[in-house]
PDB file of C-alpha atoms in Angstrom:
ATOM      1  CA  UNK A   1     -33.704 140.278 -76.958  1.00 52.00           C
ATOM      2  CA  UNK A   2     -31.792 143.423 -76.188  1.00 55.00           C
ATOM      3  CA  UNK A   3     -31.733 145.093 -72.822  1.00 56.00           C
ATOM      4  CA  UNK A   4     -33.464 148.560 -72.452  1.00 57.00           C
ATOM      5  CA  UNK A   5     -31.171 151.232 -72.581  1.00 52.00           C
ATOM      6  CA  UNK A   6     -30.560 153.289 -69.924  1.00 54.00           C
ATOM      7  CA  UNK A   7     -31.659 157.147 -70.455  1.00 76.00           C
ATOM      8  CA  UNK A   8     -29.096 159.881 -70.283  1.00 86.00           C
ATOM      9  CA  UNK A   9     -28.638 161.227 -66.611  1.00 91.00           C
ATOM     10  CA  UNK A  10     -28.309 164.880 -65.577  1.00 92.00           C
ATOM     11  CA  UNK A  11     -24.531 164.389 -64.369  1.00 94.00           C
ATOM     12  CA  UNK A  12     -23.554 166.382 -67.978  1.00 95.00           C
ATOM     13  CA  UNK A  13     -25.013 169.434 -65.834  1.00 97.00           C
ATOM     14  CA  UNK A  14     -22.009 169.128 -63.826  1.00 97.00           C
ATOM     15  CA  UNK A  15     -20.425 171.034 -66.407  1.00 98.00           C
ATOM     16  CA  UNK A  16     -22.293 174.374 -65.419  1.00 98.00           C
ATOM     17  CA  UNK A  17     -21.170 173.465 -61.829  1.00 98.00           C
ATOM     18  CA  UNK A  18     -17.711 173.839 -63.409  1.00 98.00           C
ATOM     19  CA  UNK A  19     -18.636 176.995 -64.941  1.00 98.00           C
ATOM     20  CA  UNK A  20     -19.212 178.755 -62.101  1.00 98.00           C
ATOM     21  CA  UNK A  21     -16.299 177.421 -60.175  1.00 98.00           C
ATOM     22  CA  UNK A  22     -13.936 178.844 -62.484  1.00 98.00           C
ATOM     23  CA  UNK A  23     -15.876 181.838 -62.868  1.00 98.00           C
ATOM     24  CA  UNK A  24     -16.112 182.296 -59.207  1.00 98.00           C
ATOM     25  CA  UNK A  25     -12.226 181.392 -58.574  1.00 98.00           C
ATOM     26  CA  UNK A  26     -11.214 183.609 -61.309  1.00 98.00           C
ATOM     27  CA  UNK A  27     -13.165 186.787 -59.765  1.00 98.00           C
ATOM     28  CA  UNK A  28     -11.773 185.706 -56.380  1.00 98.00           C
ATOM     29  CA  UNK A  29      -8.233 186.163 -57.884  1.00 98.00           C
ATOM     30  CA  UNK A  30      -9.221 189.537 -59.435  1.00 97.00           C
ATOM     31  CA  UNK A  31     -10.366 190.670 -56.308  1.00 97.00           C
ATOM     32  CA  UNK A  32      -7.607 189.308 -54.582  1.00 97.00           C
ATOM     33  CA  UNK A  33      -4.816 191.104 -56.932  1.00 97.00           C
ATOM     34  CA  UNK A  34      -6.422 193.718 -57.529  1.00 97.00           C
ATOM     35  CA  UNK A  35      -8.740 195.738 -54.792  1.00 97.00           C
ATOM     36  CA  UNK A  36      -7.887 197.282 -51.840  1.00 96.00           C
ATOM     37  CA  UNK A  37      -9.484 195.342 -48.878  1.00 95.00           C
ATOM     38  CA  UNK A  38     -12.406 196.982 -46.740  1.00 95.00           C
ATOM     39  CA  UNK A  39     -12.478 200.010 -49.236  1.00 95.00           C
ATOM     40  CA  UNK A  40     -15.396 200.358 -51.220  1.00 94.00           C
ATOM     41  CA  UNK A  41     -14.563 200.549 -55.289  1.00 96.00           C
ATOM     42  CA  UNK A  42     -17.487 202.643 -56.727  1.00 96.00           C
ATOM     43  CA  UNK A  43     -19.273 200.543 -59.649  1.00 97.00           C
ATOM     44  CA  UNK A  44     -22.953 202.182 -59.945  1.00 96.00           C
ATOM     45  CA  UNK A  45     -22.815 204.882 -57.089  1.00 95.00           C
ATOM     46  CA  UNK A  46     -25.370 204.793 -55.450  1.00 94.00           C
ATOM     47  CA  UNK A  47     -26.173 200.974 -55.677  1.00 96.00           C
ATOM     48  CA  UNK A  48     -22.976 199.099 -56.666  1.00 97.00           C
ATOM     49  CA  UNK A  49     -19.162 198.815 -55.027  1.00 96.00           C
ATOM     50  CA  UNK A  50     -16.476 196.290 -55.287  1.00 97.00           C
ATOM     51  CA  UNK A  51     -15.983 195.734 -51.463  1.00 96.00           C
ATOM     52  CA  UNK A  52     -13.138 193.291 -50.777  1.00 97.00           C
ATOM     53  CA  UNK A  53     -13.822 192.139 -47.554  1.00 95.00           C
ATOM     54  CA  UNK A  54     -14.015 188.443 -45.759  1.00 93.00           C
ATOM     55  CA  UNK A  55     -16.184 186.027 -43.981  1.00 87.00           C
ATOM     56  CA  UNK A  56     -15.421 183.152 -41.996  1.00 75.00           C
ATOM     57  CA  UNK A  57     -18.877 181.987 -41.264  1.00 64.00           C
ATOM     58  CA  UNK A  58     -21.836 181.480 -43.661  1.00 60.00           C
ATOM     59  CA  UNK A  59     -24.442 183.399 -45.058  1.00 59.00           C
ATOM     60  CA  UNK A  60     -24.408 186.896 -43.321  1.00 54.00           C
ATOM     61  CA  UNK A  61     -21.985 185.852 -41.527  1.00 56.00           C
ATOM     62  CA  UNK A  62     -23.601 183.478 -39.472  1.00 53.00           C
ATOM     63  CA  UNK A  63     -21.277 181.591 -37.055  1.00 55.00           C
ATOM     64  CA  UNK A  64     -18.582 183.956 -38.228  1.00 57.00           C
ATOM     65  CA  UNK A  65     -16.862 184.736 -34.700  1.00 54.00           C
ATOM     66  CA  UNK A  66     -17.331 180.988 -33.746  1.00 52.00           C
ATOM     67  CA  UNK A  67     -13.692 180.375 -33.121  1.00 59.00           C
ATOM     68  CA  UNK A  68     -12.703 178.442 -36.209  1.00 61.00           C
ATOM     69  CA  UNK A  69     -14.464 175.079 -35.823  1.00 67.00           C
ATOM     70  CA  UNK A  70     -17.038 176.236 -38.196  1.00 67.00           C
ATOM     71  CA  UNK A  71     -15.000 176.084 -41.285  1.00 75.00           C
ATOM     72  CA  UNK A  72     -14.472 172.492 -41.238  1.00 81.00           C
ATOM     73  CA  UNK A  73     -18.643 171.878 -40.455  1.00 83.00           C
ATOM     74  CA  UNK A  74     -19.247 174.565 -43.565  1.00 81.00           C
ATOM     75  CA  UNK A  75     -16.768 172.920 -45.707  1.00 88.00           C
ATOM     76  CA  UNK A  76     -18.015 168.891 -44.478  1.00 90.00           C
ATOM     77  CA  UNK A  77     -21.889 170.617 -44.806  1.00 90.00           C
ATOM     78  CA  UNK A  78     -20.983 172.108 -48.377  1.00 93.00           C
ATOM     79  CA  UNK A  79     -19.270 169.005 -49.261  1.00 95.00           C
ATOM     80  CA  UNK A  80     -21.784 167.091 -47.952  1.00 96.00           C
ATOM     81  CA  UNK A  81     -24.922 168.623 -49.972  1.00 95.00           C
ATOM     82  CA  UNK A  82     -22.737 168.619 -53.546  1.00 97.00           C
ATOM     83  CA  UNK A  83     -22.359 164.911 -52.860  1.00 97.00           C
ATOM     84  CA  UNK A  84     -26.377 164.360 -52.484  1.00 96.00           C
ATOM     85  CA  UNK A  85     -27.376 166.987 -55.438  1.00 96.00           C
ATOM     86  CA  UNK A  86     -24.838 165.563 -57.606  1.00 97.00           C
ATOM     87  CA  UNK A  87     -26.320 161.740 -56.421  1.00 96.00           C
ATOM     88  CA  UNK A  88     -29.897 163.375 -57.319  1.00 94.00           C
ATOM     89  CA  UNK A  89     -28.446 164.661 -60.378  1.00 95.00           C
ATOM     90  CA  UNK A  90     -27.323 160.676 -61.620  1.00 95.00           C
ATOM     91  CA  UNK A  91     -30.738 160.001 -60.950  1.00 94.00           C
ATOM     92  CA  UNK A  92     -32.491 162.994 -62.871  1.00 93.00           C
ATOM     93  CA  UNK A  93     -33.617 162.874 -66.699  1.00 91.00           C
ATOM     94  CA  UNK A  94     -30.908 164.675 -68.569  1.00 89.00           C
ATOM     95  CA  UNK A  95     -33.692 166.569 -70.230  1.00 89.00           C
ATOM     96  CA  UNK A  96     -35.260 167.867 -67.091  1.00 92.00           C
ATOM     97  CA  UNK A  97     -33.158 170.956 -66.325  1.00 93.00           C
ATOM     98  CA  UNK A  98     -36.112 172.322 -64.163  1.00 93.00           C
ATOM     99  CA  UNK A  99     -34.267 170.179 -61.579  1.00 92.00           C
ATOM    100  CA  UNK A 100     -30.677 170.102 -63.334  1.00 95.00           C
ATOM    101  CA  UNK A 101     -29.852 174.113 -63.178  1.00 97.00           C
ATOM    102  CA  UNK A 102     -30.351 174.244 -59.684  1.00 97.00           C
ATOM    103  CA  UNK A 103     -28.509 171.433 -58.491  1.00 97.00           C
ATOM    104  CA  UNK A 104     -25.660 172.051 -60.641  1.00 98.00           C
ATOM    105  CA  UNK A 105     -25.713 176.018 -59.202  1.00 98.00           C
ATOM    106  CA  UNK A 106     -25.539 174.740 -55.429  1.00 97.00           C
ATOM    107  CA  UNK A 107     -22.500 172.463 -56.630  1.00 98.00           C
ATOM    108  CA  UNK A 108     -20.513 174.996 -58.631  1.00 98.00           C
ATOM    109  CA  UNK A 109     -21.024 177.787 -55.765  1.00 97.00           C
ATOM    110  CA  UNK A 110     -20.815 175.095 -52.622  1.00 96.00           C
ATOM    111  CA  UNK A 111     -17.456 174.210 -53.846  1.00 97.00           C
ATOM    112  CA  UNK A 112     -16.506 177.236 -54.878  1.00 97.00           C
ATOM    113  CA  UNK A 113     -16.540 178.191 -50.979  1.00 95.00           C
ATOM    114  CA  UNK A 114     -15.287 175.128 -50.212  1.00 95.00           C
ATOM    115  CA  UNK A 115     -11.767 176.040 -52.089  1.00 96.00           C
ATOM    116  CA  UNK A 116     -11.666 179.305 -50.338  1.00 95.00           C
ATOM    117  CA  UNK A 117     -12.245 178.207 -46.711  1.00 91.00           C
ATOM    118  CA  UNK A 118      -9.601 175.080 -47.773  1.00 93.00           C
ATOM    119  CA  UNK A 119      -7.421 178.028 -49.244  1.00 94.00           C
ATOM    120  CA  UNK A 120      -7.683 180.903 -46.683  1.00 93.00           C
ATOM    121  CA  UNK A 121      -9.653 179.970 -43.868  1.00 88.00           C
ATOM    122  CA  UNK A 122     -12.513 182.175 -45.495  1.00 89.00           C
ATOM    123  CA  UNK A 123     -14.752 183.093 -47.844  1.00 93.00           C
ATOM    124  CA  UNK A 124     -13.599 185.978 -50.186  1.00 96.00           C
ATOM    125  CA  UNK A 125     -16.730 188.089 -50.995  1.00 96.00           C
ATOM    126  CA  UNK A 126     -16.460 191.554 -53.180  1.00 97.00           C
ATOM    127  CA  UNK A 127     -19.905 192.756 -54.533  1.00 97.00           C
ATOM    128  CA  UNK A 128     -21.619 195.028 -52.481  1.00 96.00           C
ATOM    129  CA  UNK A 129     -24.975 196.599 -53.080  1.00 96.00           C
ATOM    130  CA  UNK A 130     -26.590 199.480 -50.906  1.00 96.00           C
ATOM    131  CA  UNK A 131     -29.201 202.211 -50.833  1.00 95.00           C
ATOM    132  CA  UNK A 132     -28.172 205.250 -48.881  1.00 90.00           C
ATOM    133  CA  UNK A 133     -26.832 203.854 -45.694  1.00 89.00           C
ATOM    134  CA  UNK A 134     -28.516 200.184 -45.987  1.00 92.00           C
ATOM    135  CA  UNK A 135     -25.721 198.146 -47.462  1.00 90.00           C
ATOM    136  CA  UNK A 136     -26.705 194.017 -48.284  1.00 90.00           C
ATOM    137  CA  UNK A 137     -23.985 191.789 -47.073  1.00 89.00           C
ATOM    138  CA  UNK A 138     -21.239 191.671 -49.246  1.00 92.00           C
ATOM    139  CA  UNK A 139     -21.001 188.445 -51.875  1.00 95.00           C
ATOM    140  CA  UNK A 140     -19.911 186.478 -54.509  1.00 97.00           C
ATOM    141  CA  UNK A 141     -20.513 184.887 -57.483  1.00 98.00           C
ATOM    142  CA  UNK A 142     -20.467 181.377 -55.229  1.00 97.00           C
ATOM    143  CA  UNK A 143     -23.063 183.166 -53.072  1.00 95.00           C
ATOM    144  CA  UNK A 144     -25.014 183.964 -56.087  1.00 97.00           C
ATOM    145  CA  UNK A 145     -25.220 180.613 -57.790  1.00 98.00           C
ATOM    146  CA  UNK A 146     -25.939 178.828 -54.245  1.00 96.00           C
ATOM    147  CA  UNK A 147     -29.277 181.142 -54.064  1.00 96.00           C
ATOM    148  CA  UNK A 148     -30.113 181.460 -57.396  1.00 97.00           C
ATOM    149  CA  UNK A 149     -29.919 177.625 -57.086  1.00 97.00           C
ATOM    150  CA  UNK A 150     -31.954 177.379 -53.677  1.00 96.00           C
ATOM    151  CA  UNK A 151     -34.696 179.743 -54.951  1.00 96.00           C
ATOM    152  CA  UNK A 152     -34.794 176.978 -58.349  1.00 96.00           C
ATOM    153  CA  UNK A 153     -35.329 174.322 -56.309  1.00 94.00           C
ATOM    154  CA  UNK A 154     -38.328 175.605 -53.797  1.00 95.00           C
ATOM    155  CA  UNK A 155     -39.616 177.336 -57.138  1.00 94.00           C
ATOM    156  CA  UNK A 156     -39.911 174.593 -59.725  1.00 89.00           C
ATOM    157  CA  UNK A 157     -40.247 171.880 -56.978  1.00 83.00           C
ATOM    158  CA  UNK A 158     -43.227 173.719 -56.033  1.00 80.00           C
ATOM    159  CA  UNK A 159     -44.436 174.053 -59.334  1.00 77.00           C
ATOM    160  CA  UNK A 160     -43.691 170.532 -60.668  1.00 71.00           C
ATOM    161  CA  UNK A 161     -45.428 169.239 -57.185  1.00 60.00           C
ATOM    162  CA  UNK A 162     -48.746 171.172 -58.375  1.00 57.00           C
ATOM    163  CA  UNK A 163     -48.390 169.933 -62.051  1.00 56.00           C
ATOM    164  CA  UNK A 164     -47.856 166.258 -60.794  1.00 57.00           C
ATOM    165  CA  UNK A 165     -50.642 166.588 -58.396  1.00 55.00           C
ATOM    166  CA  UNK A 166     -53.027 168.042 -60.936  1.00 60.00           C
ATOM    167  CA  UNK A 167     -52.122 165.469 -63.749  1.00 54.00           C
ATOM    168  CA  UNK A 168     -52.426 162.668 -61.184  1.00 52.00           C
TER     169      UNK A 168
END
């Protein structure tokens, strides 16, 4: 009698966390090397500007005058949530990238902002969208993946929770 094989886990998702580590560390030395900070870089004008500029706090700057003891609870709470989505990951069907692709975008952009508030003591954001005088926080691609990755997981978690509910 042979034992049952174990099914291929979603750790080989890891890989796009990877992706968008080096993509996001690569920009982050573009930007650093190559734009002049706090001075907008027109891209689409009207909409788009490469806007070096730095934040020490989290999203929107929240916490971001705190007086430095928030970079090691950002970095411990990014740190902290790769660990468990990566965990979740070991435990998800390699097949089901409904749950995969998000996870893996929170790891590659959490850690992404990890290396820069290890690095700098902030995060280095440079894309900049506005309309008229209403400019949107400035980003990055970390920034991107992490929400692109939090919107995946409400999204299909909401939808596979209907599915599963119906079916059941």
């Amino acid at each position: 009698m042979s034992a049952a094989r174990p099914r291929p886990n979603a750790l080989v998702w890891l890989l796009l966390s990877a992706a968008i580590l080096i993509a996001d560390q690569w920009s982050k030395a573009w930007v650093l090397s190559s734009l002049p900070e706090y001075e907008p870089v027109v891209v689409i004008d009207g909409f788009w500007n490469w806007y070096r500029t730095y934040n020490t706090g989290a999203a929107f700057s929240f916490l971001s005058d705190a007086g430095g003891w928030q970079l090691w609870f950002f970095t411990a709470l990014a740190v902290g949530i790769s660990g468990l989505m990566a965990f979740w990951l070991s435990r998800t069907a390699r097949g089901h990238w409904r749950s995969a692709v998000p996870y893996a975008l929170v790891i590659g952009g959490a850690i992404g902002n990890v290396i820069d508030r290890l690095m700098h003591g902030h995060v280095v954001d440079f894309i900049q969208w506005y309309i008229g005088d209403h400019a949107w926080p400035s980003f990055n691609i970390a920034d991107s993946a992490i929400v692109v990755g939090a919107v995946g997981i409400a999204l299909f978690g909401l939808f596979d929770g209907k599915a599963e509910k119906k079916a059941g």
